[in-house]
Tab-separated table of C-alpha atoms in Angstrom:
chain	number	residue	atom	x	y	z
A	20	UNK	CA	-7.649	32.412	71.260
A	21	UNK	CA	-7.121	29.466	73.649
A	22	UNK	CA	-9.896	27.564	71.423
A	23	UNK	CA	-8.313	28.254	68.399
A	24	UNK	CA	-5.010	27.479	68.955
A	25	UNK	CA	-6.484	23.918	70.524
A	26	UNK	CA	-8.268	23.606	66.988
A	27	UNK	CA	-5.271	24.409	65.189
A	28	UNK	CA	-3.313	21.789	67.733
A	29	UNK	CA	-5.224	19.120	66.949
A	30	UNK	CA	-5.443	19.288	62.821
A	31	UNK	CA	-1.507	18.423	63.600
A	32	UNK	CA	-0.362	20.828	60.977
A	33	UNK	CA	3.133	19.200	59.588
A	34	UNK	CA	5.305	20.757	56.739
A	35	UNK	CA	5.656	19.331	53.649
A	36	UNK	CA	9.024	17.285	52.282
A	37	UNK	CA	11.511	18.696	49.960
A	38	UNK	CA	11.675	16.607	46.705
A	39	UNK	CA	15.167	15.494	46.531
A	40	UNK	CA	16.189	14.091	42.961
A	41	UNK	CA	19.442	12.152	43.066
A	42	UNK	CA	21.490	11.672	39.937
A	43	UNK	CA	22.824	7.644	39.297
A	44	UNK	CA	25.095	7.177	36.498
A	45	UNK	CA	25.146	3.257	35.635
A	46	UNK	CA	25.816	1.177	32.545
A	47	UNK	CA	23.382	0.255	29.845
A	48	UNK	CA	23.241	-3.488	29.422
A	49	UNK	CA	21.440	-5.849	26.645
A	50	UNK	CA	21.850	-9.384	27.213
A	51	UNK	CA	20.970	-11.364	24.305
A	52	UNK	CA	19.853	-14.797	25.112
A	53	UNK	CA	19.871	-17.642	22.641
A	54	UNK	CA	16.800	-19.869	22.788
A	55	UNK	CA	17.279	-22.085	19.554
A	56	UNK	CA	16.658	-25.997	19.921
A	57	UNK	CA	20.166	-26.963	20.719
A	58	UNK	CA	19.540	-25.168	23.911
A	59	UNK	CA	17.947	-28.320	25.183
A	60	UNK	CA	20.908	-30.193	25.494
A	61	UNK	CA	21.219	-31.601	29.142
A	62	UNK	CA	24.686	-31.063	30.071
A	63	UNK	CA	24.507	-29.754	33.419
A	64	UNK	CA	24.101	-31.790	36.577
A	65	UNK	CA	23.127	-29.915	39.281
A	66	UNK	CA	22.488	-31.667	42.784
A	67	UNK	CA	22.617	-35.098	40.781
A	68	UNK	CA	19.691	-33.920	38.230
A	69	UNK	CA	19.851	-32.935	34.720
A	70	UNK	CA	19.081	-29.409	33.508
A	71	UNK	CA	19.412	-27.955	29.920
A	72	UNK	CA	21.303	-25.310	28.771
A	73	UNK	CA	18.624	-22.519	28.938
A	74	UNK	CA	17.771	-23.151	32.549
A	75	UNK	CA	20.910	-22.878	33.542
A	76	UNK	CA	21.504	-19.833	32.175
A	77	UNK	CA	18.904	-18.452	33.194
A	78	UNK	CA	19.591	-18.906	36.559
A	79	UNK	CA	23.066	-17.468	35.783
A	80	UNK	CA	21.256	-14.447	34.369
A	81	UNK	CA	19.100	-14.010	37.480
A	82	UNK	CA	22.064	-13.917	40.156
A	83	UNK	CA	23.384	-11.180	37.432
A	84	UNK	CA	20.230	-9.167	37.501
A	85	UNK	CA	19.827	-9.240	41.097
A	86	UNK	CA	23.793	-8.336	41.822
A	87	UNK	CA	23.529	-5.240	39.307
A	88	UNK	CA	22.631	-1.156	40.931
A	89	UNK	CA	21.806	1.638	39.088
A	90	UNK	CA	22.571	-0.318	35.627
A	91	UNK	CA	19.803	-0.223	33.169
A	92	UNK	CA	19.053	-3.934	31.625
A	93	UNK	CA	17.270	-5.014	28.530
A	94	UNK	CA	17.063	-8.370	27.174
A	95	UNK	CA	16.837	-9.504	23.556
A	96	UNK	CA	16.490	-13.226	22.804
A	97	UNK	CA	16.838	-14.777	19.426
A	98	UNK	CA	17.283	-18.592	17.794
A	99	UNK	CA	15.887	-18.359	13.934
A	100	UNK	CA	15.565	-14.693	14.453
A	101	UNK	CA	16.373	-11.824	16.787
A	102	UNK	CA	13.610	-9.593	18.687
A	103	UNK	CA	13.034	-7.657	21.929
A	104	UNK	CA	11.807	-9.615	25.317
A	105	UNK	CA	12.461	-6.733	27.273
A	106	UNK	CA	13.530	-2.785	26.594
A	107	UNK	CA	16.178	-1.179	28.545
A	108	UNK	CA	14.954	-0.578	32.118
A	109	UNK	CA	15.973	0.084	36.263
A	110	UNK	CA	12.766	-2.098	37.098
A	111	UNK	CA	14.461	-5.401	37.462
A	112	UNK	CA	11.348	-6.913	38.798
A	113	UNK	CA	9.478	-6.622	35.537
A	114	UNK	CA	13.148	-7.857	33.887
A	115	UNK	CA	12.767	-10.645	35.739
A	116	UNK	CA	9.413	-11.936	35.215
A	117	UNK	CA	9.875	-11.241	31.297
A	118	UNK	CA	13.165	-13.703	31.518
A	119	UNK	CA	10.699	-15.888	33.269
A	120	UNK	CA	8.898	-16.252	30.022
A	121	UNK	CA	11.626	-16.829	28.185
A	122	UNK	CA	11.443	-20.710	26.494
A	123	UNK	CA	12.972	-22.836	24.137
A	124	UNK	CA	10.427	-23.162	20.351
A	125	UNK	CA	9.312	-19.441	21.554
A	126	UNK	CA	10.783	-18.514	17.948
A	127	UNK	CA	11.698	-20.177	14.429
A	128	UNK	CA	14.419	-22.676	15.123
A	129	UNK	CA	18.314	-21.741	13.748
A	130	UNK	CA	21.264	-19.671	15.688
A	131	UNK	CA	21.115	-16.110	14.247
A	132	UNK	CA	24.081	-14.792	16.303
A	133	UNK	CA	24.672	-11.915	14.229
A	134	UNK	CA	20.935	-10.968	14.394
A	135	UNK	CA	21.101	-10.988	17.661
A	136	UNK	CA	24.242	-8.372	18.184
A	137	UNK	CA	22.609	-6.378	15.579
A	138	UNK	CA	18.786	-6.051	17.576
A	139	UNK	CA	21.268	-5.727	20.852
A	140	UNK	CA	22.850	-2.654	19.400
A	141	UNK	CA	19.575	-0.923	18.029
A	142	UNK	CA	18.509	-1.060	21.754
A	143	UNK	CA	21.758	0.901	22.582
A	144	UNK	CA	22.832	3.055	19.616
A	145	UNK	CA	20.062	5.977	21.070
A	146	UNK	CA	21.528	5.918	24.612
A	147	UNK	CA	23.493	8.285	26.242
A	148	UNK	CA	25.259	6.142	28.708
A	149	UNK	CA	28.807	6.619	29.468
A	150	UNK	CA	29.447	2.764	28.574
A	151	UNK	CA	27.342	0.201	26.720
A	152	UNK	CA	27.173	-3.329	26.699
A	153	UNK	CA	25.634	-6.266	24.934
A	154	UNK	CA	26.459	-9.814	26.765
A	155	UNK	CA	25.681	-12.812	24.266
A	156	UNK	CA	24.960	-16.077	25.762
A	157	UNK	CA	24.515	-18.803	23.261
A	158	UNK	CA	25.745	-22.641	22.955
A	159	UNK	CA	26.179	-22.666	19.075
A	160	UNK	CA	27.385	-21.033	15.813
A	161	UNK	CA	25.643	-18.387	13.683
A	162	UNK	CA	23.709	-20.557	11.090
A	163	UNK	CA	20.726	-18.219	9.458
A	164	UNK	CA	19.780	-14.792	9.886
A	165	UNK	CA	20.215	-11.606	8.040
A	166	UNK	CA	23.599	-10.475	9.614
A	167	UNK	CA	26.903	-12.008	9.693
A	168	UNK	CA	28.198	-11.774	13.485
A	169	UNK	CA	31.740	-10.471	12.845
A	170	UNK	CA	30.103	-7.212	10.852
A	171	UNK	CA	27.707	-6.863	13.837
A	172	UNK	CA	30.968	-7.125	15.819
A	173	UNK	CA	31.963	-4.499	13.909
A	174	UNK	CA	29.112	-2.004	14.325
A	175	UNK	CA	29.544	-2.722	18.080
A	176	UNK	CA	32.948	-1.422	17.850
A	177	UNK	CA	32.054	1.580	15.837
A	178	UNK	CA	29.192	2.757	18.349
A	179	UNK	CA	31.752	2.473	21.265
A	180	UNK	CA	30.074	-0.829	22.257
A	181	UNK	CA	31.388	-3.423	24.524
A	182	UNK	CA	30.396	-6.922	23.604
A	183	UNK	CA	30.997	-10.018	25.326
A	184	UNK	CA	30.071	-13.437	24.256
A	185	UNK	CA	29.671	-16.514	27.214
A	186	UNK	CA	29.411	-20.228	25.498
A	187	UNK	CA	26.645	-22.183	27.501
A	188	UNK	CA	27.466	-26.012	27.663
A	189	UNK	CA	30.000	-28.908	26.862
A	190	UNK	CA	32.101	-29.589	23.623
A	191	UNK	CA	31.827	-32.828	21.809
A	192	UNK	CA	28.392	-35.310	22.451
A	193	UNK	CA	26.287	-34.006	24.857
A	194	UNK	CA	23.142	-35.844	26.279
A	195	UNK	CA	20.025	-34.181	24.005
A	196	UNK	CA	16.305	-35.283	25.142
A	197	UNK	CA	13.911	-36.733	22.713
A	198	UNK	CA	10.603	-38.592	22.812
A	199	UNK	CA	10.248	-42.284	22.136
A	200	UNK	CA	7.413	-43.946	20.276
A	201	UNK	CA	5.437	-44.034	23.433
A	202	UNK	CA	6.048	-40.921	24.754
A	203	UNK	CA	8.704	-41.209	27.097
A	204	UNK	CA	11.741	-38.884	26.908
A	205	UNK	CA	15.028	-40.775	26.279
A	206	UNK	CA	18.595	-39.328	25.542
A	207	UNK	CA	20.712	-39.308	22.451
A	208	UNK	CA	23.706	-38.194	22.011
A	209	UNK	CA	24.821	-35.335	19.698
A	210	UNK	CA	27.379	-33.278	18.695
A	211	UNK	CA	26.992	-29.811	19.220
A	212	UNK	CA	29.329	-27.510	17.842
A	213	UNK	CA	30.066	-24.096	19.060
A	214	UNK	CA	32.432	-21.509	16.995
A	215	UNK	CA	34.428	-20.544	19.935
A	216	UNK	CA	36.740	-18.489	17.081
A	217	UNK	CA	34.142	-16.084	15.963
């Protein structure tokens, strides 16, 4: 008995853990980001170097990310069109290396806002989330797609979701990089416009 109870003593018999399941009610979250051309504009100055609009906010967007608990986050970009970078998910990790990929020419050039909203929503309408959001962040005014932004608006409104646009960038001539004849990047000025109304 001594021998077996020595045996039994050192196989270290432990009992096994409970599986606990806790319940986490957050908010679902799209953030559409616009990557058309205008984008490039170098209005920001950050420790005395330039930066272009879509850095910047994506750095904005990564502080966001990494602030957020329990929210689930998707991210749709869009310029001539709108599509999907990333589906709804609690893995901001994997959010945050597909905003990593995110680049300026990565789709046909133009400002569909309204496509945009309107892929933002169809990642939402299925949810059951007590609240739903789409944030837009784009530097310009719808000029091409397939859906005019104030009837996306609209849809938004009639699926109980919250949308909330954030303008990227400076009004009137802005600093926008282009390459010389030999290859060097030089600055122009242009006007950018963006339809703070809408």
């Amino acid at each position: 008995l001594a021998l077996c109870a020595l045996i039994v003593a050192l196989m270290r018999p432990q009992q096994g853990l409970k599986d606990t399941k806790i319940a986490t009610e957050g908010v679902d979250i799209v953030l559409a980001l616009d990557v058309s051309g205008s984008m490039k504009a170098e209005d920001f100055i950050l420790n005395g170097k330039r930066f272009n609009r879509l850095h910047v906010v994506k750095e904005v967007v990564k502080e966001f990310i990494k602030r957020r608990k329990n929210d689930r986050i998707g991210l749709v970009v869009f310029a001539g069109r709108a599509y999907t970078q990333c589906p709804l998910t609690a893995d901001y990790g994997i959010l945050l290396k597909f905003l990593d990929t995110v680049e300026i020419g990565m789709i046909e050039d133009g400002t569909a806002i309204g496509d945009g909203i309107a892929a933002s929503i169809n990642r939402l309408r299925k949810h059951e989330a007590k609240s739903k959001v789409v944030i837009m962040l784009t530097d310009g005014n719808n000029n091409t797609g397939q859906v005019d932004p104030l009837n996306a608006a609209e849809l938004a409104r009639a699926l109980k979701i919250k949308l909330y646009t954030i303008g990227a960038g400076n009004k009137g001539p802005v600093p926008f990089p282009v390459k010389d004849f030999f290859g060097n990047t030089v600055y122009q000025w242009a006007e950018i416009q963006l339809d703070d109304k809408t």
